[in-house]
PDB file of C-alpha atoms in Angstrom:
ATOM      1  CA  ASN P   1     -15.069   6.122 -11.580  1.00  0.00           C
ATOM      2  CA  ALA P   2     -14.779   7.389  -8.139  1.00  0.00           C
ATOM      3  CA  GLY P   3     -12.230   4.412  -7.680  1.00  0.00           C
ATOM      4  CA  VAL P   4     -11.817   3.631  -3.904  1.00  0.00           C
ATOM      5  CA  THR P   5     -13.830   5.705  -1.374  1.00  0.00           C
ATOM      6  CA  GLN P   6     -13.245   5.572   2.501  1.00  0.00           C
ATOM      7  CA  THR P   7     -15.341   7.157   5.133  1.00  0.00           C
ATOM      8  CA  PRO P   8     -14.747   8.945   7.496  1.00  0.00           C
ATOM      9  CA  LYS P   9     -11.530  10.755   6.747  1.00  0.00           C
ATOM     10  CA  PHE P  10     -10.629  11.473  10.360  1.00  0.00           C
ATOM     11  CA  ARG P  11     -12.076   9.831  13.805  1.00  0.00           C
ATOM     12  CA  ILE P  12     -11.241  10.057  17.151  1.00  0.00           C
ATOM     13  CA  LEU P  13     -12.369   7.333  19.724  1.00  0.00           C
ATOM     14  CA  LYS P  14     -12.350   6.960  23.388  1.00  0.00           C
ATOM     15  CA  ILE P  15     -10.676   3.424  24.696  1.00  0.00           C
ATOM     16  CA  GLY P  16     -13.546   0.690  24.476  1.00  0.00           C
ATOM     17  CA  GLN P  17     -15.610   2.269  21.927  1.00  0.00           C
ATOM     18  CA  SER P  18     -16.634   0.645  18.746  1.00  0.00           C
ATOM     19  CA  MET P  19     -16.584   1.989  15.147  1.00  0.00           C
ATOM     20  CA  THR P  20     -16.923   0.891  11.393  1.00  0.00           C
ATOM     21  CA  LEU P  21     -14.631   2.260   8.787  1.00  0.00           C
ATOM     22  CA  GLN P  22     -16.390   2.069   5.373  1.00  0.00           C
ATOM     23  CA  CYS P  23     -14.980   1.286   2.058  1.00  0.00           C
ATOM     24  CA  THR P  24     -16.434   1.022  -1.200  1.00  0.00           C
ATOM     25  CA  GLN P  25     -15.085   0.624  -4.871  1.00  0.00           C
ATOM     26  CA  ASP P  26     -16.764   1.102  -8.244  1.00  0.00           C
ATOM     27  CA  MET P  27     -14.179  -0.833 -10.439  1.00  0.00           C
ATOM     28  CA  ASN P  28     -15.954  -4.246 -10.006  1.00  0.00           C
ATOM     29  CA  HIS P  29     -12.647  -5.444  -8.389  1.00  0.00           C
ATOM     30  CA  ASN P  30     -12.785  -8.869  -6.931  1.00  0.00           C
ATOM     31  CA  TYR P  31     -10.067  -8.428  -4.328  1.00  0.00           C
ATOM     32  CA  MET P  32     -10.423  -5.756  -1.627  1.00  0.00           C
ATOM     33  CA  TYR P  33      -7.857  -5.066   1.551  1.00  0.00           C
ATOM     34  CA  TRP P  34      -7.448  -3.131   4.680  1.00  0.00           C
ATOM     35  CA  TYR P  35      -4.115  -1.968   5.636  1.00  0.00           C
ATOM     36  CA  ARG P  36      -2.814   0.219   8.476  1.00  0.00           C
ATOM     37  CA  GLN P  37       0.109   2.546   8.248  1.00  0.00           C
ATOM     38  CA  ASP P  38       1.748   3.466  11.576  1.00  0.00           C
ATOM     39  CA  PRO P  39       4.052   6.729  11.737  1.00  0.00           C
ATOM     40  CA  GLY P  40       7.292   6.167   9.663  1.00  0.00           C
ATOM     41  CA  MET P  41       6.349   2.842   8.525  1.00  0.00           C
ATOM     42  CA  GLY P  42       5.146   1.085   5.475  1.00  0.00           C
ATOM     43  CA  LEU P  43       1.730  -0.517   5.210  1.00  0.00           C
ATOM     44  CA  LYS P  44       0.736  -3.661   6.990  1.00  0.00           C
ATOM     45  CA  LEU P  45      -2.131  -5.872   5.803  1.00  0.00           C
ATOM     46  CA  ILE P  46      -5.025  -6.397   8.382  1.00  0.00           C
ATOM     47  CA  TYR P  47      -7.627  -8.315   6.494  1.00  0.00           C
ATOM     48  CA  TYR P  48      -8.279  -9.059   2.842  1.00  0.00           C
ATOM     49  CA  SER P  49     -10.997 -10.540   0.698  1.00  0.00           C
ATOM     50  CA  VAL P  50     -11.060 -12.523  -2.694  1.00  0.00           C
ATOM     51  CA  GLY P  51     -14.773 -12.069  -3.337  1.00  0.00           C
ATOM     52  CA  ALA P  52     -18.204 -11.455  -1.884  1.00  0.00           C
ATOM     53  CA  GLY P  53     -18.490 -13.883   1.172  1.00  0.00           C
ATOM     54  CA  ILE P  54     -14.705 -14.836   1.680  1.00  0.00           C
ATOM     55  CA  THR P  55     -12.268 -12.796   4.003  1.00  0.00           C
ATOM     56  CA  ASP P  56      -9.101 -14.133   5.454  1.00  0.00           C
ATOM     57  CA  LYS P  57      -6.804 -12.554   7.919  1.00  0.00           C
ATOM     58  CA  GLY P  58      -3.435 -10.596   7.105  1.00  0.00           C
ATOM     59  CA  GLU P  59      -0.360 -10.022   9.020  1.00  0.00           C
ATOM     60  CA  VAL P  60      -2.091  -7.989  11.795  1.00  0.00           C
ATOM     61  CA  PRO P  61      -5.739  -8.952  12.416  1.00  0.00           C
ATOM     62  CA  ASN P  62      -6.197  -8.882  16.062  1.00  0.00           C
ATOM     63  CA  GLY P  63      -8.617  -6.443  17.353  1.00  0.00           C
ATOM     64  CA  TYR P  64     -10.386  -6.036  13.955  1.00  0.00           C
ATOM     65  CA  ASN P  65     -13.227  -7.706  11.979  1.00  0.00           C
ATOM     66  CA  VAL P  66     -14.532  -7.742   8.699  1.00  0.00           C
ATOM     67  CA  SER P  67     -17.325  -8.721   6.255  1.00  0.00           C
ATOM     68  CA  ARG P  68     -17.969  -8.628   2.533  1.00  0.00           C
ATOM     69  CA  SER P  69     -21.548  -9.052   1.706  1.00  0.00           C
ATOM     70  CA  THR P  70     -21.123  -7.293  -1.863  1.00  0.00           C
ATOM     71  CA  THR P  71     -18.711  -6.834  -4.506  1.00  0.00           C
ATOM     72  CA  GLU P  72     -18.334  -3.252  -3.720  1.00  0.00           C
ATOM     73  CA  ASP P  73     -18.295  -2.984  -0.124  1.00  0.00           C
ATOM     74  CA  PHE P  74     -15.656  -3.899   2.422  1.00  0.00           C
ATOM     75  CA  PRO P  75     -16.155  -2.516   5.978  1.00  0.00           C
ATOM     76  CA  LEU P  76     -13.655  -2.878   8.715  1.00  0.00           C
ATOM     77  CA  ARG P  77     -15.012  -3.091  12.288  1.00  0.00           C
ATOM     78  CA  LEU P  78     -13.039  -2.129  15.551  1.00  0.00           C
ATOM     79  CA  GLU P  79     -15.007  -3.526  18.355  1.00  0.00           C
ATOM     80  CA  LEU P  80     -12.890  -2.113  21.382  1.00  0.00           C
ATOM     81  CA  ALA P  81     -10.741   0.451  20.344  1.00  0.00           C
ATOM     82  CA  ALA P  82      -7.413   0.391  21.991  1.00  0.00           C
ATOM     83  CA  PRO P  83      -4.338   3.328  21.773  1.00  0.00           C
ATOM     84  CA  SER P  84      -2.596   0.852  19.855  1.00  0.00           C
ATOM     85  CA  GLN P  85      -4.940   1.268  17.035  1.00  0.00           C
ATOM     86  CA  THR P  86      -4.238   4.713  16.411  1.00  0.00           C
ATOM     87  CA  SER P  87      -2.925   4.756  12.798  1.00  0.00           C
ATOM     88  CA  VAL P  88      -3.965   5.684   9.458  1.00  0.00           C
ATOM     89  CA  TYR P  89      -6.407   2.978   7.658  1.00  0.00           C
ATOM     90  CA  PHE P  90      -6.244   2.243   4.276  1.00  0.00           C
ATOM     91  CA  CYS P  91      -8.585   0.538   1.785  1.00  0.00           C
ATOM     92  CA  ALA P  92      -7.300  -1.144  -1.473  1.00  0.00           C
ATOM     93  CA  SER P  93      -8.859  -3.035  -4.311  1.00  0.00           C
ATOM     94  CA  SER P  94      -7.630  -5.158  -7.402  1.00  0.00           C
ATOM     95  CA  SER P  95      -8.587  -7.308 -10.061  1.00  0.00           C
ATOM     96  CA  SER P  96      -6.939 -10.616 -10.667  1.00  0.00           C
ATOM     97  CA  GLY P  97      -5.568 -11.762 -13.704  1.00  0.00           C
ATOM     98  CA  GLY P  98      -5.136 -15.491 -13.690  1.00  0.00           C
ATOM     99  CA  ARG P  99      -2.578 -16.620 -11.057  1.00  0.00           C
ATOM    100  CA  ARG P 100      -1.471 -13.146 -10.391  1.00  0.00           C
ATOM    101  CA  THR P 101      -3.298 -10.072  -8.904  1.00  0.00           C
ATOM    102  CA  ASP P 102      -3.369  -7.154 -10.557  1.00  0.00           C
ATOM    103  CA  THR P 103      -2.336  -3.453  -9.438  1.00  0.00           C
ATOM    104  CA  GLN P 104      -3.717  -2.403  -6.034  1.00  0.00           C
ATOM    105  CA  TYR P 105      -5.755   1.106  -6.074  1.00  0.00           C
ATOM    106  CA  PHE P 106      -5.832   2.758  -2.714  1.00  0.00           C
ATOM    107  CA  GLY P 107      -8.351   4.858  -1.188  1.00  0.00           C
ATOM    108  CA  PRO P 108      -7.497   8.235   0.502  1.00  0.00           C
ATOM    109  CA  GLY P 109      -7.318   6.840   4.081  1.00  0.00           C
ATOM    110  CA  THR P 110      -8.937   7.232   7.385  1.00  0.00           C
ATOM    111  CA  ARG P 111      -6.906   9.044  10.299  1.00  0.00           C
ATOM    112  CA  LEU P 112      -8.065   7.379  13.612  1.00  0.00           C
ATOM    113  CA  THR P 113      -6.906   8.436  17.059  1.00  0.00           C
ATOM    114  CA  VAL P 114      -7.801   6.496  20.226  1.00  0.00           C
ATOM    115  CA  LEU P 115      -7.592   8.464  23.232  1.00  0.00           C
TER     116      LEU P 115
ATOM    117  CA  GLY A   1       8.707 -14.372   6.455  1.00  0.00           C
ATOM    118  CA  ILE A   2       9.995 -12.420   3.370  1.00  0.00           C
ATOM    119  CA  GLN A   3      11.821  -9.213   4.287  1.00  0.00           C
ATOM    120  CA  VAL A   4      11.875  -5.940   2.265  1.00  0.00           C
ATOM    121  CA  GLU A   5      14.540  -3.481   2.399  1.00  0.00           C
ATOM    122  CA  GLN A   6      14.642  -0.074   0.722  1.00  0.00           C
ATOM    123  CA  SER A   7      17.393   2.336   0.387  1.00  0.00           C
ATOM    124  CA  PRO A   8      18.294   5.137   0.846  1.00  0.00           C
ATOM    125  CA  PRO A   9      15.844   5.787   3.866  1.00  0.00           C
ATOM    126  CA  ASP A  10      16.040   9.616   2.937  1.00  0.00           C
ATOM    127  CA  LEU A  11      16.920  11.291  -0.157  1.00  0.00           C
ATOM    128  CA  ILE A  12      17.142  15.283  -0.798  1.00  0.00           C
ATOM    129  CA  LEU A  13      17.769  16.402  -4.371  1.00  0.00           C
ATOM    130  CA  GLN A  14      17.695  19.678  -6.159  1.00  0.00           C
ATOM    131  CA  GLU A  15      15.194  20.250  -8.892  1.00  0.00           C
ATOM    132  CA  GLY A  16      16.448  18.566 -12.007  1.00  0.00           C
ATOM    133  CA  ALA A  17      18.651  15.945 -10.573  1.00  0.00           C
ATOM    134  CA  ASN A  18      18.452  12.248 -11.242  1.00  0.00           C
ATOM    135  CA  SER A  19      17.866   9.641  -8.683  1.00  0.00           C
ATOM    136  CA  THR A  20      17.837   5.775  -8.162  1.00  0.00           C
ATOM    137  CA  LEU A  21      16.148   4.225  -5.478  1.00  0.00           C
ATOM    138  CA  ARG A  22      16.549   0.542  -4.536  1.00  0.00           C
ATOM    139  CA  CYS A  23      14.432  -2.308  -3.079  1.00  0.00           C
ATOM    140  CA  ASN A  24      15.823  -5.900  -2.067  1.00  0.00           C
ATOM    141  CA  PHE A  25      13.977  -8.552  -1.117  1.00  0.00           C
ATOM    142  CA  SER A  26      14.831 -12.022   0.558  1.00  0.00           C
ATOM    143  CA  ASP A  27      12.909 -14.565  -1.375  1.00  0.00           C
ATOM    144  CA  SER A  28      10.969 -15.276  -4.479  1.00  0.00           C
ATOM    145  CA  VAL A  29       7.891 -13.043  -5.436  1.00  0.00           C
ATOM    146  CA  ASN A  30       4.931 -13.336  -7.467  1.00  0.00           C
ATOM    147  CA  ASN A  31       4.832  -9.457  -8.044  1.00  0.00           C
ATOM    148  CA  LEU A  32       6.248  -6.288  -7.284  1.00  0.00           C
ATOM    149  CA  GLN A  33       4.733  -2.818  -7.057  1.00  0.00           C
ATOM    150  CA  TRP A  34       6.247   0.782  -6.534  1.00  0.00           C
ATOM    151  CA  PHE A  35       3.819   3.193  -4.911  1.00  0.00           C
ATOM    152  CA  HIS A  36       4.231   6.875  -4.371  1.00  0.00           C
ATOM    153  CA  GLN A  37       2.854   8.382  -1.187  1.00  0.00           C
ATOM    154  CA  ASN A  38       2.448  12.072  -1.511  1.00  0.00           C
ATOM    155  CA  PRO A  39       2.583  14.637   1.229  1.00  0.00           C
ATOM    156  CA  TRP A  40      -1.005  14.547   1.751  1.00  0.00           C
ATOM    157  CA  GLY A  41      -0.960  10.855   2.131  1.00  0.00           C
ATOM    158  CA  GLN A  42      -2.649   9.384  -1.098  1.00  0.00           C
ATOM    159  CA  LEU A  43      -1.006   6.492  -2.310  1.00  0.00           C
ATOM    160  CA  ILE A  44      -0.595   6.212  -6.040  1.00  0.00           C
ATOM    161  CA  ASN A  45       0.598   3.020  -7.951  1.00  0.00           C
ATOM    162  CA  LEU A  46       3.725   3.915 -10.060  1.00  0.00           C
ATOM    163  CA  PHE A  47       4.503   0.450 -11.383  1.00  0.00           C
ATOM    164  CA  TYR A  48       3.345  -3.078 -11.401  1.00  0.00           C
ATOM    165  CA  ILE A  49       6.646  -4.901 -12.416  1.00  0.00           C
ATOM    166  CA  PRO A  50       7.434  -8.539 -11.193  1.00  0.00           C
ATOM    167  CA  SER A  51      10.350  -8.379 -13.678  1.00  0.00           C
ATOM    168  CA  GLY A  52      11.669  -6.506 -16.416  1.00  0.00           C
ATOM    169  CA  THR A  53      11.589  -2.803 -17.272  1.00  0.00           C
ATOM    170  CA  LYS A  54       8.913  -0.414 -17.525  1.00  0.00           C
ATOM    171  CA  GLN A  55       8.912   3.430 -18.360  1.00  0.00           C
ATOM    172  CA  ASN A  56       6.424   6.056 -17.379  1.00  0.00           C
ATOM    173  CA  GLY A  57       7.539   9.525 -18.584  1.00  0.00           C
ATOM    174  CA  ARG A  58      10.400  10.372 -16.239  1.00  0.00           C
ATOM    175  CA  LEU A  59      10.056   7.420 -14.174  1.00  0.00           C
ATOM    176  CA  SER A  60      11.285   4.062 -14.736  1.00  0.00           C
ATOM    177  CA  ALA A  61      11.625   0.815 -13.171  1.00  0.00           C
ATOM    178  CA  THR A  62      13.586  -2.388 -13.490  1.00  0.00           C
ATOM    179  CA  THR A  63      12.981  -5.843 -11.617  1.00  0.00           C
ATOM    180  CA  VAL A  64      15.609  -8.291 -11.643  1.00  0.00           C
ATOM    181  CA  ALA A  65      13.900 -11.155  -9.947  1.00  0.00           C
ATOM    182  CA  THR A  66      16.519 -13.899 -10.037  1.00  0.00           C
ATOM    183  CA  GLU A  67      18.844 -11.337  -8.074  1.00  0.00           C
ATOM    184  CA  ARG A  68      16.074 -10.091  -5.809  1.00  0.00           C
ATOM    185  CA  TYR A  69      16.087  -6.493  -6.283  1.00  0.00           C
ATOM    186  CA  SER A  70      14.048  -3.581  -7.891  1.00  0.00           C
ATOM    187  CA  LEU A  71      15.204  -0.130  -9.103  1.00  0.00           C
ATOM    188  CA  LEU A  72      13.191   2.921  -9.441  1.00  0.00           C
ATOM    189  CA  TYR A  73      14.532   6.000 -11.547  1.00  0.00           C
ATOM    190  CA  ILE A  74      13.473   9.343 -11.425  1.00  0.00           C
ATOM    191  CA  SER A  75      14.854  11.402 -13.891  1.00  0.00           C
ATOM    192  CA  SER A  76      14.897  15.631 -14.037  1.00  0.00           C
ATOM    193  CA  SER A  77      13.313  15.521 -10.574  1.00  0.00           C
ATOM    194  CA  GLN A  78      10.397  18.255  -9.896  1.00  0.00           C
ATOM    195  CA  THR A  79       9.098  19.288  -6.530  1.00  0.00           C
ATOM    196  CA  THR A  80       6.115  17.279  -7.063  1.00  0.00           C
ATOM    197  CA  ASP A  81       7.945  14.292  -6.990  1.00  0.00           C
ATOM    198  CA  SER A  82       8.517  14.786  -3.183  1.00  0.00           C
ATOM    199  CA  GLY A  83       6.755  12.385  -0.914  1.00  0.00           C
ATOM    200  CA  VAL A  84       7.692   8.571   0.180  1.00  0.00           C
ATOM    201  CA  TYR A  85       8.105   5.867  -2.215  1.00  0.00           C
ATOM    202  CA  PHE A  86       7.431   2.439  -1.290  1.00  0.00           C
ATOM    203  CA  CYS A  87       8.121  -0.935  -2.718  1.00  0.00           C
ATOM    204  CA  ALA A  88       5.710  -3.732  -2.038  1.00  0.00           C
ATOM    205  CA  VAL A  89       6.140  -7.522  -2.926  1.00  0.00           C
ATOM    206  CA  GLU A  90       3.657 -10.443  -2.949  1.00  0.00           C
ATOM    207  CA  PRO A  91       5.734 -13.568  -1.694  1.00  0.00           C
ATOM    208  CA  TYR A  92       5.811 -16.526  -4.028  1.00  0.00           C
ATOM    209  CA  GLY A  93       3.584 -19.112  -2.616  1.00  0.00           C
ATOM    210  CA  GLY A  94       1.753 -16.575  -0.426  1.00  0.00           C
ATOM    211  CA  SER A  95      -1.699 -15.629  -0.657  1.00  0.00           C
ATOM    212  CA  GLN A  96      -2.806 -13.591  -3.477  1.00  0.00           C
ATOM    213  CA  GLY A  97      -2.623  -9.791  -3.459  1.00  0.00           C
ATOM    214  CA  ASN A  98      -0.863 -10.133   0.257  1.00  0.00           C
ATOM    215  CA  LEU A  99       1.538  -7.388  -0.151  1.00  0.00           C
ATOM    216  CA  ILE A 100       4.721  -7.024   2.074  1.00  0.00           C
ATOM    217  CA  PHE A 101       5.643  -3.184   1.974  1.00  0.00           C
ATOM    218  CA  GLY A 102       9.079  -1.921   2.669  1.00  0.00           C
ATOM    219  CA  LYS A 103       9.424   0.930   5.047  1.00  0.00           C
ATOM    220  CA  GLY A 104       9.931   3.425   2.162  1.00  0.00           C
ATOM    221  CA  THR A 105      12.400   6.033   0.672  1.00  0.00           C
ATOM    222  CA  LYS A 106      11.505   9.782   1.600  1.00  0.00           C
ATOM    223  CA  LEU A 107      12.232  11.938  -1.099  1.00  0.00           C
ATOM    224  CA  SER A 108      12.347  15.825  -0.723  1.00  0.00           C
ATOM    225  CA  VAL A 109      12.976  17.736  -4.030  1.00  0.00           C
ATOM    226  CA  LYS A 110      14.122  21.307  -3.379  1.00  0.00           C
ATOM    227  CA  PRO A 111      13.479  24.168  -5.829  1.00  0.00           C
TER     228      PRO A 111
END
């Protein structure tokens, strides 16, 4: 198993540009998540999905969009990049055991700089 | 919303020393996880521990949910233990899987 993979690893955007961060997992997990990590801080949840076709906002969703057309893929879209979106982005996935979600497994991250 | 506080914020150890990291949370939780972020940025799950005690090699963790804290013990530390340790909680009654992270404890182990 490759686990959770993310592309690209690094990206520099100009203000106002758009891009999509890709995330794929091969563990057949129903839950997937997008987080951002600012320097010296913990992670904050942007969006999450409990299954194909179902997404919901996390703590910091503004400026982002997501879709979940398959179990494996959960892309994150930035429509109009702003300097405040400079961060490291992590995708994660987990299974769900009854009333509780299980351990979250993280991808390697995408380092995004907006200039 | 729920607050997650980790202490100490920074910790420097000599190789071979033991340490205890603490995570306090302000409300009831469905689950609690400890993660290690290595110097290259990779996040690795250490423990899924909503309550009780678990051990994995030189690491162990204890969560006392009724008193709203968790402890991560590292024994006989090695330089490869360096990095940032995060505690993350899923608030009780919140969305499943919606983890709230603390700011982390940065550990440096010197040879």
